[in-house]
Amino acid sequence: MDRRSFIRFLAALGAVSATGSIWPSSGHASEPDLEVELRAVPDDISLFAGPRTRVWRFKGEVTKGDPRQLQSADESWTGPIFRVRRGQRVRIRFKNLIPQESIIHWHGLHVSPGNDGHPKMAVPTSGEYVYDFKVLNRAGTYWYHPHPHRLTGPQVYGGMAGLFLISDQEERALGLPSGEYDLPVVFQDRTFGPDNQLVYVRSSRERMNGFLGNRIMTNGQAEGSFSVKGRPYRLRILNGSNSRMFRLGWSDGSPLRILATDGGLLNRPLNVPDIMLGPAERIELWADFGDMSAGSEVSLQSLPFNPGGGRMGMMAPQTALPHGASYELARFRVSTAGQGRTSPPERLASLSALDPASAANADSPRRFYLSMNHMQPTINGRTFGMSEVAPDEMVRFGETEIWEFINTGGMMALPHPMHIHGLSFQVLWRSGGPGYRFADQGWKDSVMVMPGERVALIMRFTDHKGMYLYHCHNLEHEDLGMMRNYLIRS
Ligand code: C2O
Ligand code: CU
Ligand code: CU
């Protein structure tokens, strides 16, 4: 199905207006607040001594609006950082200049199906796609990356990903650390050959387990080291890895002070000794270096954990950075001493918990069994079909539902970071797993489901109608077809 027939298909379902317009109707009357040209391009960057590294990356410019809303870095592969305000209308002209089809997905954003980057919308080399949407989300740390059929893993791995930061009034009123003290920290694992070039999946086993790199890159650079002042920072951490989880903790044992998860600020800061962060998940930390002396250092680490995978995991190709081992992620070196520690605001936001009793399916939650079937990861035994939506994958606009993801466990079981497009959800409970502490609080769009674990989510289908994806965000699993459509209909 091409894009036009796809739109006709959506129109037939009542998901978009019959004129075929996928833009909000008000969109035609007013002009966007921000217009950006965003190109996917082959490039080479200097990451290590010796040969430059060939990457695919996003590059962009503001073509209308405030140029400060897009921040680019040169010798890094991560894409320009968007800084937008809730309520702004954004138009992004995407030009695909890599030698493969591609399309951009705005991860976590509540945009219409036509703006969501379904693989069906992929454009060929030299093709263009224009996005035009109003930013509905709460303030938070969101991101963008490609989503073409079977090519998401290699394209993200090649360097195509960037942050999409949203602010709003509630958040600005808090006066959290801003400017240079608002620090994006994107962790991604990568393997480089002796020629400094990226090495990706080399075997079907590596594909089935999910690719694990042998070193951590921070913000698309080799040096995970920040020079900071003795004062509080807001760290916006994204696990941008294809399949690696982190168990984050500070090297000096002080608690993590979590301000926000995927969909923005929590009601109040959460103090925990450590937290698991799966692929695509974000947390924001209050990191105060105020009581450290000049020249001293503290680092963010990944602490040991059991990543599952049983025998399969043990048979996975050796990496210098075994999944679940203990290693350093990034180091913070204090340049000038401060005047002691301060605390984040006690009240951050006011979120209310969705009530399970209000769910249309409170008595019979929708269940999604995640299992490995002869090297093939599946959802309820199914794999991705471009336009396929099964009867049990249709929901009603305006309703609240409970979904359960059930990792069937067993010797072959792997962790599955599950992600739902088009909305944010809340985690009701999890049971049966290894009992790690996950970033389950607040509004979420991605959630870890460990081997043997059952995780219940609650969500409302209130922003748009139409067809969206849900899938495993282990990008090798996604590319293997551990992805499905669901349909929000009237
Ligand atoms: Cu971040 Cu469908 O993905
Ligand atoms: Cu997404
Ligand atoms: Cu998976």
Coordinates of C-alpha atoms and ligand atoms in Angstrom, one line a residue:
M1 CA 0.0 0.0 0.0
D2 CA 1.4 3.4 -0.9
R3 CA 0.9 6.5 1.3
R4 CA -2.2 7.7 -0.5
S5 CA -3.9 4.4 -0.3
F6 CA -2.9 4.2 3.3
I7 CA -4.6 7.5 4.0
R8 CA -7.7 6.2 2.2
F9 CA -7.5 3.1 4.3
L10 CA -7.3 5.3 7.5
A11 CA -10.1 7.4 6.2
A12 CA -12.3 4.4 5.7
L13 CA -11.7 3.5 9.3
G14 CA -12.7 7.0 10.3
A15 CA -9.2 7.7 11.6
V16 CA -8.6 10.8 9.4
S17 CA -10.9 13.2 7.7
A18 CA -12.4 12.0 4.5
T19 CA -10.6 14.7 2.5
G20 CA -7.4 12.7 3.2
S21 CA -5.9 15.4 5.4
I22 CA -3.9 13.9 8.1
W23 CA -3.1 17.3 9.6
P24 CA -5.2 18.9 12.3
S25 CA -7.8 21.0 10.6
S26 CA -6.6 24.2 12.4
G27 CA -3.2 23.4 11.0
H28 CA -4.1 24.8 7.6
A29 CA -5.3 28.2 8.9
S30 CA -2.3 29.1 11.0
E31 CA 1.4 28.9 10.4
P32 CA 3.8 26.6 12.3
D33 CA 5.7 28.2 15.2
L34 CA 8.8 26.2 14.2
E35 CA 9.9 24.9 10.9
V36 CA 12.9 22.6 10.6
E37 CA 14.6 20.9 7.7
L38 CA 16.0 17.6 9.0
R39 CA 18.2 15.5 6.7
A40 CA 19.5 11.9 7.2
V41 CA 22.9 11.9 5.7
P42 CA 26.0 9.7 5.5
D43 CA 28.9 11.5 7.3
D44 CA 32.2 10.8 9.0
I45 CA 33.2 12.0 12.4
S46 CA 36.3 11.9 14.5
L47 CA 35.7 9.7 17.5
F48 CA 39.1 8.1 18.1
A49 CA 42.7 8.7 17.1
G50 CA 43.2 7.5 13.5
P51 CA 40.6 7.0 10.8
R52 CA 37.3 8.9 11.0
T53 CA 34.2 6.8 11.7
R54 CA 31.5 6.6 9.0
V55 CA 28.0 7.1 10.4
W56 CA 24.5 8.0 9.3
R57 CA 23.2 10.9 11.2
F58 CA 20.6 13.6 11.3
K59 CA 21.5 17.2 10.5
G60 CA 19.1 20.1 10.5
E61 CA 18.4 23.8 10.5
V62 CA 15.6 25.9 11.7
T63 CA 14.0 27.4 8.5
K64 CA 11.5 29.5 10.4
G65 CA 11.2 30.4 14.1
D66 CA 13.8 30.6 16.8
P67 CA 17.1 29.0 15.8
R68 CA 17.8 28.2 19.4
Q69 CA 15.1 25.6 19.3
L70 CA 17.5 23.3 17.5
Q71 CA 21.0 22.5 18.9
S72 CA 23.5 20.7 16.9
A73 CA 26.9 19.1 17.8
D74 CA 29.6 18.5 15.3
E75 CA 31.9 15.6 16.2
S76 CA 29.0 13.4 17.6
W77 CA 26.5 11.3 15.7
T78 CA 23.5 12.2 17.8
G79 CA 21.0 14.3 15.9
P80 CA 20.2 17.9 16.7
I81 CA 18.3 18.4 20.0
F82 CA 14.8 19.9 19.6
R83 CA 13.7 22.2 22.4
V84 CA 10.0 22.9 21.9
R85 CA 7.2 24.2 24.1
R86 CA 3.9 22.3 24.6
G87 CA 1.3 23.8 22.4
Q88 CA 3.7 24.8 19.7
R89 CA 3.0 23.7 16.1
V90 CA 6.0 22.2 14.5
R91 CA 6.7 21.4 10.8
I92 CA 9.6 19.2 10.0
R93 CA 10.7 18.6 6.4
F94 CA 12.6 15.3 6.4
K95 CA 15.0 14.6 3.6
N96 CA 16.3 11.1 3.3
L97 CA 19.8 11.2 1.9
I98 CA 21.0 7.8 3.1
P99 CA 21.2 4.9 0.7
Q100 CA 18.2 3.1 2.2
E101 CA 14.5 3.9 2.7
S102 CA 13.8 5.7 6.0
I103 CA 11.1 7.5 8.0
I104 CA 11.3 9.3 11.3
H105 CA 9.3 8.4 14.4
W106 CA 8.8 10.9 17.3
H107 CA 9.2 8.5 20.2
G108 CA 6.7 9.3 23.0
L109 CA 4.9 12.1 21.1
H110 CA 1.1 12.0 20.9
V111 CA 0.9 12.8 17.1
S112 CA -1.6 11.7 14.5
P113 CA -0.9 8.4 12.6
G114 CA 0.2 10.4 9.6
N115 CA 2.9 12.0 11.7
D116 CA 4.0 8.9 13.6
G117 CA 6.5 7.5 11.1
H118 CA 4.8 4.1 10.4
P119 CA 7.1 2.0 8.3
K120 CA 4.5 2.3 5.6
M121 CA 5.4 5.9 5.2
A122 CA 9.1 5.2 4.5
V123 CA 10.5 7.3 1.7
P124 CA 13.3 6.1 -0.6
T125 CA 16.7 7.7 -1.0
S126 CA 16.2 11.4 -2.0
G127 CA 12.6 11.2 -0.8
E128 CA 11.0 13.7 1.5
Y129 CA 8.3 13.5 4.2
V130 CA 6.7 16.6 5.8
Y131 CA 5.6 16.3 9.4
D132 CA 3.2 18.9 10.8
F133 CA 1.9 18.5 14.3
K134 CA 1.0 20.3 17.4
V135 CA 3.0 19.4 20.5
L136 CA 0.4 17.9 22.9
N137 CA 2.8 16.2 25.4
R138 CA 3.7 17.3 28.8
A139 CA 7.2 18.6 29.4
G140 CA 9.7 15.8 29.2
T141 CA 12.6 14.1 27.5
Y142 CA 11.4 12.5 24.3
W143 CA 13.4 11.4 21.3
Y144 CA 13.3 10.6 17.6
H145 CA 14.7 7.9 15.4
P146 CA 14.1 6.1 12.1
H147 CA 11.3 3.4 11.8
P148 CA 11.6 1.7 8.4
H149 CA 10.6 -1.9 8.0
R150 CA 13.4 -4.2 9.2
L151 CA 15.9 -1.4 9.1
T152 CA 15.4 0.4 12.4
G153 CA 18.2 -1.4 14.2
P154 CA 21.0 -0.7 11.7
Q155 CA 19.9 2.9 11.1
V156 CA 19.7 3.8 14.8
Y157 CA 23.0 1.9 15.4
G158 CA 24.5 3.9 12.5
G159 CA 23.9 7.1 14.4
M160 CA 20.3 8.1 13.6
A161 CA 18.7 9.3 16.9
G162 CA 18.2 12.6 18.7
L163 CA 16.5 14.1 21.6
F164 CA 13.2 16.0 21.5
L165 CA 12.8 18.0 24.7
I166 CA 9.5 19.6 25.6
S167 CA 8.9 22.2 28.2
D168 CA 5.6 23.6 29.6
Q169 CA 4.4 26.1 32.1
E170 CA 4.1 23.8 35.1
E171 CA 7.7 22.7 34.5
R172 CA 9.2 26.2 33.9
A173 CA 7.6 27.5 37.1
L174 CA 9.8 25.1 39.1
G175 CA 13.0 26.8 38.0
L176 CA 14.9 23.6 37.5
P177 CA 18.6 23.9 36.4
S178 CA 18.5 25.2 32.9
G179 CA 20.9 26.3 30.1
E180 CA 24.3 24.6 30.5
Y181 CA 23.0 23.0 33.7
D182 CA 20.3 21.1 31.8
L183 CA 22.5 18.3 30.5
P184 CA 21.4 15.6 28.0
V185 CA 23.1 12.3 28.5
V186 CA 22.4 9.7 25.8
F187 CA 24.0 6.3 26.4
Q188 CA 24.5 3.8 23.5
D189 CA 26.6 0.8 23.3
R190 CA 28.7 0.2 20.2
T191 CA 31.4 -2.0 18.8
F192 CA 34.2 -0.6 16.6
G193 CA 36.5 -2.5 14.4
P194 CA 40.3 -1.8 14.3
D195 CA 39.6 0.7 11.5
N196 CA 37.4 2.7 13.9
Q197 CA 34.3 1.6 11.9
L198 CA 31.0 0.5 13.5
V199 CA 30.5 -3.2 13.6
Y200 CA 26.9 -4.5 13.7
V201 CA 25.2 -7.9 13.9
R202 CA 27.4 -10.7 12.7
S203 CA 25.3 -13.8 13.4
S204 CA 21.7 -14.9 13.7
R205 CA 22.3 -15.5 17.4
E206 CA 23.4 -12.0 17.9
R207 CA 20.3 -10.8 16.1
M208 CA 18.0 -13.0 18.2
N209 CA 19.6 -11.9 21.5
G210 CA 19.8 -8.3 20.5
F211 CA 23.0 -6.6 19.6
L212 CA 25.4 -5.7 22.4
G213 CA 28.3 -3.4 21.8
N214 CA 31.6 -3.6 23.6
R215 CA 31.8 0.0 24.8
I216 CA 29.5 2.8 25.9
M217 CA 29.3 6.0 23.9
T218 CA 27.9 9.1 25.5
N219 CA 26.0 11.7 23.4
G220 CA 27.5 10.1 20.3
Q221 CA 31.1 10.5 21.5
A222 CA 33.7 8.2 22.9
E223 CA 34.6 10.3 26.0
G224 CA 31.9 9.9 28.6
S225 CA 33.3 12.7 30.7
F226 CA 31.7 16.0 31.8
S227 CA 33.3 19.0 33.4
V228 CA 30.7 20.3 35.9
K229 CA 30.5 23.0 38.5
G230 CA 29.7 22.5 42.2
R231 CA 26.0 22.9 41.8
P232 CA 22.9 21.1 40.9
Y233 CA 22.3 19.8 37.3
R234 CA 19.3 18.3 35.6
L235 CA 20.5 15.2 33.8
R236 CA 18.3 13.9 31.0
I237 CA 19.3 10.3 30.5
L238 CA 18.2 8.3 27.5
N239 CA 19.1 4.7 27.0
G240 CA 19.5 4.8 23.3
S241 CA 21.0 1.3 23.0
N242 CA 19.6 -1.2 20.6
S243 CA 19.1 -3.9 23.3
R244 CA 21.3 -3.2 26.4
M245 CA 19.8 -2.4 29.8
F246 CA 21.5 -0.4 32.4
R247 CA 21.2 -0.6 36.2
L248 CA 22.1 3.0 37.0
G249 CA 23.7 4.1 40.2
W250 CA 26.2 6.6 41.5
S251 CA 29.8 5.4 42.2
D252 CA 29.8 7.0 45.7
G253 CA 26.6 5.1 46.7
S254 CA 24.5 8.3 47.0
P255 CA 20.9 7.8 46.0
L256 CA 19.6 8.7 42.5
R257 CA 17.1 11.5 42.8
I258 CA 14.7 10.9 40.0
L259 CA 12.7 13.9 38.8
A260 CA 11.1 12.5 35.7
T261 CA 10.5 9.3 33.6
D262 CA 9.5 8.9 30.0
G263 CA 6.6 11.2 30.0
G264 CA 7.9 14.0 32.2
L265 CA 8.0 15.0 35.9
L266 CA 6.8 12.9 38.7
N267 CA 4.7 14.3 41.5
R268 CA 7.8 14.5 43.7
P269 CA 11.4 13.5 43.5
L270 CA 12.0 9.8 44.0
N271 CA 15.1 8.7 45.9
V272 CA 16.4 5.2 45.0
P273 CA 19.8 3.5 45.3
D274 CA 19.6 2.3 41.7
I275 CA 17.3 1.9 38.8
M276 CA 17.0 -0.3 35.7
L277 CA 16.8 1.6 32.4
G278 CA 15.9 -0.4 29.4
P279 CA 16.2 0.6 25.7
A280 CA 14.2 3.7 24.8
E281 CA 13.5 4.6 28.5
R282 CA 14.4 8.0 29.9
I283 CA 14.9 9.4 33.4
E284 CA 15.8 12.8 34.6
L285 CA 18.0 13.1 37.6
W286 CA 18.7 15.9 40.0
A287 CA 22.5 15.7 40.2
D288 CA 24.0 18.0 42.8
F289 CA 27.8 18.3 42.8
G290 CA 27.6 21.1 45.4
D291 CA 29.6 19.3 48.2
M292 CA 32.4 18.1 46.0
S293 CA 35.9 19.7 46.0
A294 CA 37.4 21.1 42.8
G295 CA 39.1 18.3 40.8
S296 CA 37.1 15.5 42.4
E297 CA 35.0 13.0 40.4
V298 CA 31.9 10.9 40.6
S299 CA 30.6 8.6 38.0
L300 CA 27.3 7.1 36.9
Q301 CA 27.7 3.3 36.7
S302 CA 25.8 0.3 35.5
L303 CA 25.6 -2.1 38.5
P304 CA 25.5 -5.9 38.1
F305 CA 22.2 -7.6 37.3
N306 CA 21.0 -10.8 35.6
P307 CA 19.9 -9.9 32.1
G308 CA 18.1 -13.1 31.5
G309 CA 18.5 -15.1 28.3
G310 CA 19.6 -18.2 30.2
R311 CA 21.7 -20.5 28.1
M312 CA 21.0 -18.4 25.0
G313 CA 22.5 -15.4 26.8
M314 CA 25.6 -17.4 27.7
M315 CA 26.0 -18.6 24.2
A316 CA 25.8 -15.1 22.9
P317 CA 28.9 -13.7 21.2
Q318 CA 31.5 -12.5 23.7
T319 CA 31.6 -8.8 24.3
A320 CA 34.1 -6.9 26.3
L321 CA 31.1 -5.4 28.2
P322 CA 28.9 -8.4 29.2
H323 CA 25.3 -7.5 29.7
G324 CA 24.7 -7.2 33.4
A325 CA 28.3 -6.6 34.3
S326 CA 29.4 -3.7 36.4
Y327 CA 31.0 -0.8 34.5
E328 CA 31.3 2.9 34.3
L329 CA 29.0 4.9 32.1
A330 CA 30.0 8.5 32.5
R331 CA 32.2 10.6 34.7
F332 CA 31.6 14.0 36.2
R333 CA 34.6 16.0 37.2
V334 CA 34.0 19.1 39.3
S335 CA 35.8 22.2 38.0
T336 CA 34.9 24.7 40.8
A337 CA 33.7 23.8 44.2
G338 CA 30.3 24.8 45.3
Q339 CA 28.6 25.8 48.6
G340 CA 27.0 22.5 49.6
R341 CA 24.1 20.5 48.4
T342 CA 20.6 21.8 47.7
S343 CA 17.4 19.9 47.3
P344 CA 15.1 19.7 44.3
P345 CA 11.6 21.2 44.8
E346 CA 9.5 18.9 46.9
R347 CA 6.5 19.2 44.6
L348 CA 7.2 18.8 40.9
A349 CA 4.0 18.2 39.2
S350 CA 0.5 17.0 39.8
L351 CA -0.3 13.8 38.0
S352 CA -3.2 11.6 39.0
A353 CA -3.2 7.9 38.7
L354 CA -5.6 6.4 36.2
D355 CA -8.2 4.3 38.1
P356 CA -8.2 0.6 37.1
A357 CA -11.9 0.5 37.9
S358 CA -12.5 3.0 35.1
A359 CA -11.1 0.6 32.5
A360 CA -13.5 -0.7 29.9
N361 CA -11.8 -4.1 30.2
A362 CA -11.2 -4.0 34.0
D363 CA -12.5 -7.6 34.3
S364 CA -10.6 -9.0 31.3
P365 CA -7.4 -7.2 30.6
R366 CA -6.0 -7.4 27.1
R367 CA -3.1 -9.9 27.3
F368 CA -0.1 -10.0 25.2
Y369 CA 2.2 -13.0 25.5
L370 CA 5.8 -12.4 24.6
S371 CA 7.6 -15.5 23.6
M372 CA 10.6 -16.8 21.6
N373 CA 9.4 -19.3 18.9
H374 CA 12.4 -21.0 17.2
M375 CA 14.7 -17.9 17.2
Q376 CA 11.6 -15.7 16.4
P377 CA 10.3 -13.3 19.0
T378 CA 6.5 -13.0 18.8
I379 CA 3.6 -11.2 20.4
N380 CA 0.6 -13.5 21.0
G381 CA 2.3 -15.8 18.5
R382 CA 2.2 -13.2 15.8
T383 CA 4.8 -11.1 13.9
F384 CA 4.5 -7.8 12.1
G385 CA 2.4 -7.4 9.0
M386 CA 2.4 -4.0 7.5
S387 CA -1.3 -3.3 7.6
E388 CA -2.4 -6.2 9.8
V389 CA -4.6 -5.5 12.8
A390 CA -6.2 -8.5 14.5
P391 CA -9.7 -8.2 16.1
D392 CA -8.1 -8.3 19.5
E393 CA -5.9 -5.4 18.5
M394 CA -8.7 -2.9 18.1
V395 CA -9.7 -0.4 20.8
R396 CA -12.2 2.3 21.1
F397 CA -11.4 6.0 21.1
G398 CA -12.1 7.6 24.4
E399 CA -11.9 4.4 26.4
T400 CA -9.5 3.4 29.2
E401 CA -8.0 -0.1 29.0
I402 CA -5.7 -2.3 31.0
W403 CA -3.0 -4.2 29.0
E404 CA -0.8 -6.9 30.3
F405 CA 2.5 -7.9 28.8
I406 CA 3.5 -11.4 29.8
N407 CA 7.0 -12.6 29.2
T408 CA 6.4 -16.4 29.0
G409 CA 9.8 -17.1 30.5
G410 CA 11.6 -20.5 30.2
M411 CA 15.2 -21.3 29.3
M412 CA 15.1 -19.2 26.1
A413 CA 13.4 -16.1 27.6
L414 CA 14.9 -12.7 26.9
P415 CA 13.9 -9.3 28.4
H416 CA 11.5 -7.3 26.2
P417 CA 11.4 -3.6 26.5
M418 CA 7.8 -3.0 25.3
H419 CA 6.8 0.3 23.7
I420 CA 3.4 1.6 22.6
H421 CA 3.0 4.4 20.0
G422 CA 0.5 7.3 20.1
L423 CA 0.0 7.6 23.9
S424 CA 1.5 7.5 27.3
F425 CA 0.5 4.9 29.9
Q426 CA 0.9 4.2 33.6
V427 CA 2.3 1.0 35.1
L428 CA -0.2 -0.6 37.5
W429 CA 2.0 -3.5 38.8
R430 CA 4.5 -6.1 37.8
S431 CA 4.9 -9.6 39.2
G432 CA 6.8 -12.8 38.7
G433 CA 10.1 -11.3 37.5
P434 CA 13.5 -10.9 39.2
G435 CA 12.3 -8.0 41.2
Y436 CA 14.6 -5.2 40.0
R437 CA 13.7 -1.6 40.5
F438 CA 12.4 -0.2 37.2
A439 CA 11.5 3.3 36.2
D440 CA 7.8 2.5 36.3
Q441 CA 6.6 5.7 37.9
G442 CA 4.7 8.5 36.2
W443 CA 3.7 8.6 32.5
K444 CA 5.5 6.0 30.4
D445 CA 5.8 4.9 26.8
S446 CA 8.3 2.1 27.2
V447 CA 8.4 -0.6 29.9
M448 CA 10.8 -3.5 30.7
V449 CA 9.2 -6.9 30.8
M450 CA 11.8 -9.4 32.2
P451 CA 11.7 -13.2 31.7
G452 CA 8.9 -14.7 33.6
E453 CA 7.4 -11.3 34.4
R454 CA 3.9 -10.0 33.9
V455 CA 3.4 -6.2 33.7
A456 CA 0.1 -4.4 33.8
L457 CA -0.4 -1.0 32.2
I458 CA -3.3 1.4 32.1
M459 CA -3.9 3.8 29.2
R460 CA -6.5 6.0 27.6
F461 CA -7.1 6.4 23.9
T462 CA -7.9 10.1 23.8
D463 CA -5.6 12.0 21.5
H464 CA -6.0 10.6 17.9
K465 CA -7.8 7.8 16.1
G466 CA -6.1 5.5 13.7
M467 CA -3.5 2.8 13.5
Y468 CA -0.4 2.8 15.7
L469 CA 2.4 0.4 16.4
Y470 CA 3.3 -1.4 19.6
H471 CA 6.5 -3.4 19.7
C472 CA 9.6 -4.6 21.5
H473 CA 12.2 -1.8 21.5
N474 CA 15.0 -4.3 21.5
L475 CA 15.6 -3.1 17.9
E476 CA 16.8 -6.4 16.6
H477 CA 13.6 -8.0 17.9
E478 CA 11.6 -5.2 16.3
D479 CA 13.4 -5.8 13.0
L480 CA 12.7 -9.5 13.4
G481 CA 9.0 -8.6 13.5
M482 CA 8.3 -8.4 17.2
M483 CA 5.9 -5.6 16.4
R484 CA 2.2 -5.2 15.6
N485 CA -0.4 -2.6 14.7
Y486 CA -3.3 -1.7 17.0
L487 CA -6.2 0.4 15.9
I488 CA -8.0 3.2 17.8
R489 CA -11.5 3.4 16.2
S490 CA -14.6 5.3 17.0
Ligands
C2O1 CU1 11.1 4.3 19.6 CU2 8.3 2.4 17.5 O1 9.8 3.3 18.5
CU2 CU 7.5 5.3 19.7
CU3 CU 12.2 -8.3 22.6

